Amino acid sequence: DDLGVSALWLSPLYRNPEGRWPGTGGYEYTGYHGYWSISPDEVEPSLGTEDEVRALVAAAHDRGMRVLLDVVPNHVHEDHPYRAIGAERGWFHENPDCICGNYDCPWEDQIQTCWFAEYLPDLALENPEVMKQVVTDTVGWATRFDVDGFRVDAVPMMRRDAVRELVWGLRRELEQGLLPFYLVGETFTGPADYDNIAANLGPFALDGQFEFPLLWELRNFIAYGSGDAAGLEEVIGLSEDRWGGSGSVM
């Protein structure tokens, strides 16, 4: 509050698996980060209880702060109950050998069906049954904890129609009061890649996205000293032109 913070963005609260799992470079990972869901509605015990989450949100609201949760509609961990339920019902892209970014599974060709890891099955959001369940689960997190928005993970790994279906489902259920429900997406890009970010902005899509072209120029200017204020101003202008008319808050 003393810092003037007006919103809190929390890591995913999904319960994650215990133990270690193979990562890149020969390292092992744990699920401390929240992106390996093993339950559609349980809070990760190492982060707290449901009552503690509600108390945090209430305390933030008392101070005029909004609270956003991180949601992960693209994939689940192999220990998630949906894996057992949906494996025979077309709930997943059955492509475990296609690990995103591998030589034989390039991002540009398989981004919507590849798996982040061999233990992270990719949800087939084109399946209406899957899409309905994802919307139901996501609405549940919002209503149980009275949060004000979501950061949507891995947007380019989902079909554009799936993003719009998720947005519509959330707005239909949640925007019944005076305040809009803010949805910000993560479309990771390199410098100057405005099109991929803009593709999921607008009145029927996300309210905003993380502005990665600006990130790269800020990093060059502030951290590396390889840019200058004129270059930063140019990128800001390019961004404003590209998002203009979308009504987006980036």
Tab-separated table of C-alpha atoms in Angstrom:
chain	number	residue	atom	x	y	z
A	1	ASP	CA	0.000	0.000	0.000
A	2	ASP	CA	2.831	2.407	0.896
A	3	LEU	CA	4.437	1.723	-2.494
A	4	GLY	CA	1.290	2.826	-4.308
A	5	VAL	CA	0.604	-0.651	-5.689
A	6	SER	CA	-2.893	-0.829	-7.174
A	7	ALA	CA	-3.038	-4.474	-8.251
A	8	LEU	CA	-1.577	-7.836	-7.254
A	9	TRP	CA	-0.878	-10.524	-9.845
A	10	LEU	CA	-0.548	-13.904	-8.135
A	11	SER	CA	1.177	-16.999	-9.449
A	12	PRO	CA	-1.103	-19.929	-10.381
A	13	LEU	CA	-2.730	-21.350	-7.269
A	14	TYR	CA	-3.389	-24.827	-8.712
A	15	ARG	CA	-2.174	-27.770	-6.692
A	16	ASN	CA	1.021	-29.100	-8.286
A	17	PRO	CA	2.673	-32.541	-8.064
A	18	GLU	CA	5.238	-33.346	-5.435
A	19	GLY	CA	8.705	-34.539	-6.380
A	20	ARG	CA	11.084	-33.692	-9.209
A	21	TRP	CA	10.545	-33.865	-12.942
A	22	PRO	CA	13.029	-33.773	-15.843
A	23	GLY	CA	13.720	-30.352	-17.327
A	24	THR	CA	16.094	-28.924	-19.889
A	25	GLY	CA	19.872	-29.030	-19.727
A	26	GLY	CA	19.897	-32.103	-17.547
A	27	TYR	CA	18.249	-30.301	-14.637
A	28	GLU	CA	15.280	-31.462	-12.602
A	29	TYR	CA	12.335	-29.199	-11.792
A	30	THR	CA	9.683	-29.050	-9.093
A	31	GLY	CA	6.167	-27.640	-9.376
A	32	TYR	CA	6.820	-24.607	-7.158
A	33	HIS	CA	5.680	-22.299	-9.993
A	34	GLY	CA	2.086	-23.506	-10.270
A	35	TYR	CA	1.984	-24.325	-13.996
A	36	TRP	CA	1.642	-28.113	-13.556
A	37	SER	CA	-1.936	-28.432	-12.362
A	38	ILE	CA	-3.005	-31.752	-10.827
A	39	SER	CA	-6.429	-30.485	-9.749
A	40	PRO	CA	-9.047	-28.216	-11.333
A	41	ASP	CA	-9.927	-26.503	-8.059
A	42	GLU	CA	-7.498	-27.304	-5.203
A	43	VAL	CA	-5.138	-24.624	-3.882
A	44	GLU	CA	-1.465	-25.593	-3.645
A	45	PRO	CA	-0.924	-26.332	0.091
A	46	SER	CA	2.561	-24.805	0.140
A	47	LEU	CA	1.002	-21.459	-0.813
A	48	GLY	CA	-1.812	-21.534	1.723
A	49	THR	CA	-5.408	-22.502	2.258
A	50	GLU	CA	-8.577	-21.357	0.507
A	51	ASP	CA	-9.458	-19.227	3.518
A	52	GLU	CA	-6.052	-17.550	3.421
A	53	VAL	CA	-6.499	-16.723	-0.263
A	54	ARG	CA	-9.887	-15.181	0.481
A	55	ALA	CA	-8.386	-13.182	3.353
A	56	LEU	CA	-5.638	-11.873	1.073
A	57	VAL	CA	-8.135	-10.776	-1.571
A	58	ALA	CA	-10.349	-9.138	1.030
A	59	ALA	CA	-7.383	-7.282	2.539
A	60	ALA	CA	-6.347	-6.056	-0.912
A	61	HIS	CA	-9.872	-4.915	-1.716
A	62	ASP	CA	-10.039	-3.032	1.591
A	63	ARG	CA	-7.030	-1.046	0.353
A	64	GLY	CA	-8.470	-0.386	-3.088
A	65	MET	CA	-6.231	-2.964	-4.789
A	66	ARG	CA	-7.351	-5.353	-7.507
A	67	VAL	CA	-6.212	-8.994	-7.534
A	68	LEU	CA	-5.458	-11.078	-10.630
A	69	LEU	CA	-4.851	-14.818	-10.689
A	70	ASP	CA	-2.689	-16.609	-13.224
A	71	VAL	CA	-4.688	-19.263	-15.136
A	72	VAL	CA	-3.315	-22.029	-17.343
A	73	PRO	CA	-5.923	-23.283	-19.848
A	74	ASN	CA	-3.473	-24.812	-22.331
A	75	HIS	CA	-2.260	-27.926	-20.513
A	76	VAL	CA	-2.298	-29.965	-17.309
A	77	HIS	CA	0.148	-32.284	-15.562
A	78	GLU	CA	-0.119	-35.997	-16.312
A	79	ASP	CA	-1.295	-36.605	-12.726
A	80	HIS	CA	-4.350	-34.389	-13.252
A	81	PRO	CA	-7.652	-36.334	-13.105
A	82	TYR	CA	-8.615	-34.990	-16.541
A	83	ARG	CA	-5.807	-37.027	-18.069
A	84	ALA	CA	-7.426	-40.274	-16.951
A	85	ILE	CA	-10.939	-39.048	-17.761
A	86	GLY	CA	-10.221	-37.555	-21.155
A	87	ALA	CA	-7.489	-39.673	-22.687
A	88	GLU	CA	-10.067	-41.822	-24.507
A	89	ARG	CA	-12.474	-38.945	-25.219
A	90	GLY	CA	-10.287	-36.728	-27.345
A	91	TRP	CA	-9.474	-34.256	-24.575
A	92	PHE	CA	-5.789	-34.044	-25.502
A	93	HIS	CA	-3.500	-33.699	-28.475
A	94	GLU	CA	-1.986	-37.179	-28.257
A	95	ASN	CA	1.412	-36.031	-29.355
A	96	PRO	CA	3.807	-36.680	-26.425
A	97	ASP	CA	6.833	-37.034	-28.700
A	98	CYS	CA	6.282	-33.507	-30.013
A	99	ILE	CA	7.981	-31.403	-27.332
A	100	CYS	CA	7.654	-27.722	-28.144
A	101	GLY	CA	10.720	-26.284	-29.809
A	102	ASN	CA	12.530	-29.565	-30.473
A	103	TYR	CA	14.173	-29.971	-33.847
A	104	ASP	CA	11.433	-32.304	-35.098
A	105	CYS	CA	8.653	-30.276	-33.445
A	106	PRO	CA	9.259	-26.611	-34.301
A	107	TRP	CA	7.207	-23.874	-32.685
A	108	GLU	CA	6.124	-22.415	-36.014
A	109	ASP	CA	4.517	-25.682	-37.166
A	110	GLN	CA	3.211	-27.310	-33.986
A	111	ILE	CA	2.683	-24.483	-31.499
A	112	GLN	CA	-0.990	-25.330	-30.892
A	113	THR	CA	-0.536	-29.082	-30.432
A	114	CYS	CA	2.963	-29.570	-28.991
A	115	TRP	CA	3.574	-30.475	-25.361
A	116	PHE	CA	5.778	-28.345	-23.087
A	117	ALA	CA	7.171	-31.571	-21.632
A	118	GLU	CA	6.414	-35.280	-21.905
A	119	TYR	CA	4.469	-35.066	-18.616
A	120	LEU	CA	2.370	-32.000	-19.617
A	121	PRO	CA	-0.399	-33.209	-21.964
A	122	ASP	CA	-1.779	-30.452	-24.183
A	123	LEU	CA	-5.546	-29.864	-23.964
A	124	ALA	CA	-7.532	-30.111	-27.211
A	125	LEU	CA	-9.522	-26.902	-26.809
A	126	GLU	CA	-11.211	-27.436	-30.164
A	127	ASN	CA	-13.179	-30.186	-28.413
A	128	PRO	CA	-16.384	-28.459	-27.140
A	129	GLU	CA	-16.468	-30.692	-24.068
A	130	VAL	CA	-12.943	-29.628	-23.116
A	131	MET	CA	-13.610	-25.953	-23.787
A	132	LYS	CA	-16.750	-26.013	-21.652
A	133	GLN	CA	-14.855	-27.629	-18.775
A	134	VAL	CA	-12.004	-25.120	-18.973
A	135	VAL	CA	-14.449	-22.201	-18.880
A	136	THR	CA	-16.329	-23.725	-15.946
A	137	ASP	CA	-13.124	-24.287	-13.986
A	138	THR	CA	-11.805	-20.800	-14.694
A	139	VAL	CA	-15.075	-19.113	-13.723
A	140	GLY	CA	-14.946	-21.154	-10.524
A	141	TRP	CA	-11.584	-19.686	-9.498
A	142	ALA	CA	-12.933	-16.158	-10.041
A	143	THR	CA	-16.159	-16.623	-8.102
A	144	ARG	CA	-14.700	-18.615	-5.198
A	145	PHE	CA	-12.063	-15.984	-4.459
A	146	ASP	CA	-13.704	-12.774	-5.712
A	147	VAL	CA	-10.747	-11.836	-7.911
A	148	ASP	CA	-10.796	-9.014	-10.452
A	149	GLY	CA	-9.063	-10.535	-13.451
A	150	PHE	CA	-6.818	-13.210	-14.900
A	151	ARG	CA	-3.455	-13.378	-16.559
A	152	VAL	CA	-3.944	-16.022	-19.272
A	153	ASP	CA	-0.878	-18.190	-19.808
A	154	ALA	CA	0.525	-19.317	-23.184
A	155	VAL	CA	-2.011	-17.563	-25.429
A	156	PRO	CA	-0.327	-18.394	-28.779
A	157	MET	CA	-0.438	-22.088	-27.905
A	158	MET	CA	-4.232	-21.943	-28.052
A	159	ARG	CA	-6.447	-21.472	-31.096
A	160	ARG	CA	-7.835	-17.970	-31.589
A	161	ASP	CA	-11.386	-19.290	-31.368
A	162	ALA	CA	-10.521	-20.964	-28.044
A	163	VAL	CA	-9.249	-17.656	-26.654
A	164	ARG	CA	-12.466	-15.953	-27.723
A	165	GLU	CA	-14.597	-18.744	-26.278
A	166	LEU	CA	-12.760	-18.429	-22.964
A	167	VAL	CA	-13.185	-14.641	-22.956
A	168	TRP	CA	-16.886	-14.869	-23.794
A	169	GLY	CA	-17.501	-17.534	-21.166
A	170	LEU	CA	-15.815	-15.454	-18.472
A	171	ARG	CA	-17.505	-12.190	-19.395
A	172	ARG	CA	-20.912	-13.823	-19.607
A	173	GLU	CA	-20.583	-15.169	-16.074
A	174	LEU	CA	-18.523	-12.511	-14.338
A	175	GLU	CA	-19.304	-9.084	-15.780
A	176	GLN	CA	-22.623	-8.641	-14.028
A	177	GLY	CA	-21.571	-5.734	-11.813
A	178	LEU	CA	-20.145	-2.281	-12.321
A	179	LEU	CA	-16.513	-3.323	-12.705
A	180	PRO	CA	-15.157	-5.071	-15.801
A	181	PHE	CA	-13.199	-8.295	-15.363
A	182	TYR	CA	-9.704	-7.687	-16.750
A	183	LEU	CA	-8.093	-10.369	-18.946
A	184	VAL	CA	-4.448	-9.917	-19.883
A	185	GLY	CA	-2.684	-12.429	-22.114
A	186	GLU	CA	0.853	-13.716	-22.389
A	187	THR	CA	1.903	-13.909	-26.041
A	188	PHE	CA	5.667	-14.107	-25.816
A	189	THR	CA	7.314	-12.563	-28.874
A	190	GLY	CA	10.564	-11.106	-30.065
A	191	PRO	CA	11.152	-7.445	-30.971
A	192	ALA	CA	8.698	-5.816	-33.409
A	193	ASP	CA	6.337	-8.807	-33.500
A	194	TYR	CA	3.155	-6.787	-33.080
A	195	ASP	CA	0.850	-8.962	-35.190
A	196	ASN	CA	0.815	-12.022	-32.925
A	197	ILE	CA	0.029	-9.880	-29.903
A	198	ALA	CA	-2.663	-7.865	-31.694
A	199	ALA	CA	-4.398	-10.992	-33.009
A	200	ASN	CA	-5.997	-11.612	-29.616
A	201	LEU	CA	-6.959	-8.045	-28.705
A	202	GLY	CA	-10.263	-6.273	-29.132
A	203	PRO	CA	-13.876	-6.236	-27.950
A	204	PHE	CA	-14.343	-9.990	-28.463
A	205	ALA	CA	-10.894	-10.994	-27.256
A	206	LEU	CA	-8.475	-10.081	-24.462
A	207	ASP	CA	-8.503	-6.693	-22.733
A	208	GLY	CA	-4.741	-6.422	-23.027
A	209	GLN	CA	-1.491	-8.310	-23.441
A	210	PHE	CA	2.049	-8.015	-22.203
A	211	GLU	CA	3.819	-5.618	-24.544
A	212	PHE	CA	6.933	-7.605	-25.419
A	213	PRO	CA	8.227	-5.313	-28.227
A	214	LEU	CA	8.427	-2.545	-25.619
A	215	LEU	CA	10.118	-4.924	-23.175
A	216	TRP	CA	13.000	-5.639	-25.560
A	217	GLU	CA	13.594	-1.948	-26.282
A	218	LEU	CA	13.425	-1.047	-22.588
A	219	ARG	CA	15.964	-3.771	-21.861
A	220	ASN	CA	18.305	-2.530	-24.575
A	221	PHE	CA	18.071	1.056	-23.353
A	222	ILE	CA	18.112	0.591	-19.575
A	223	ALA	CA	19.979	-2.661	-18.949
A	224	TYR	CA	22.367	-3.050	-21.861
A	225	GLY	CA	22.957	0.508	-23.013
A	226	SER	CA	22.575	-0.562	-26.631
A	227	GLY	CA	19.490	1.586	-27.273
A	228	ASP	CA	18.598	5.205	-26.762
A	229	ALA	CA	15.604	7.363	-25.860
A	230	ALA	CA	14.801	8.021	-29.514
A	231	GLY	CA	14.544	4.284	-30.209
A	232	LEU	CA	12.349	3.826	-27.160
A	233	GLU	CA	10.071	6.646	-28.269
A	234	GLU	CA	9.790	5.072	-31.722
A	235	VAL	CA	8.768	1.695	-30.295
A	236	ILE	CA	6.200	3.327	-28.013
A	237	GLY	CA	4.718	5.080	-31.048
A	238	LEU	CA	4.656	1.871	-33.083
A	239	SER	CA	2.876	0.102	-30.233
A	240	GLU	CA	0.300	2.857	-29.838
A	241	ASP	CA	-0.416	2.737	-33.558
A	242	ARG	CA	-0.728	-1.068	-33.581
A	243	TRP	CA	-3.048	-1.278	-30.574
A	244	GLY	CA	-4.989	1.848	-31.551
A	245	GLY	CA	-8.730	1.332	-31.762
A	246	SER	CA	-8.656	-1.978	-29.908
A	247	GLY	CA	-9.601	-0.436	-26.569
A	248	SER	CA	-6.842	-2.494	-24.979
A	249	VAL	CA	-5.020	-1.732	-21.747
A	250	MET	CA	-1.569	-3.209	-22.245
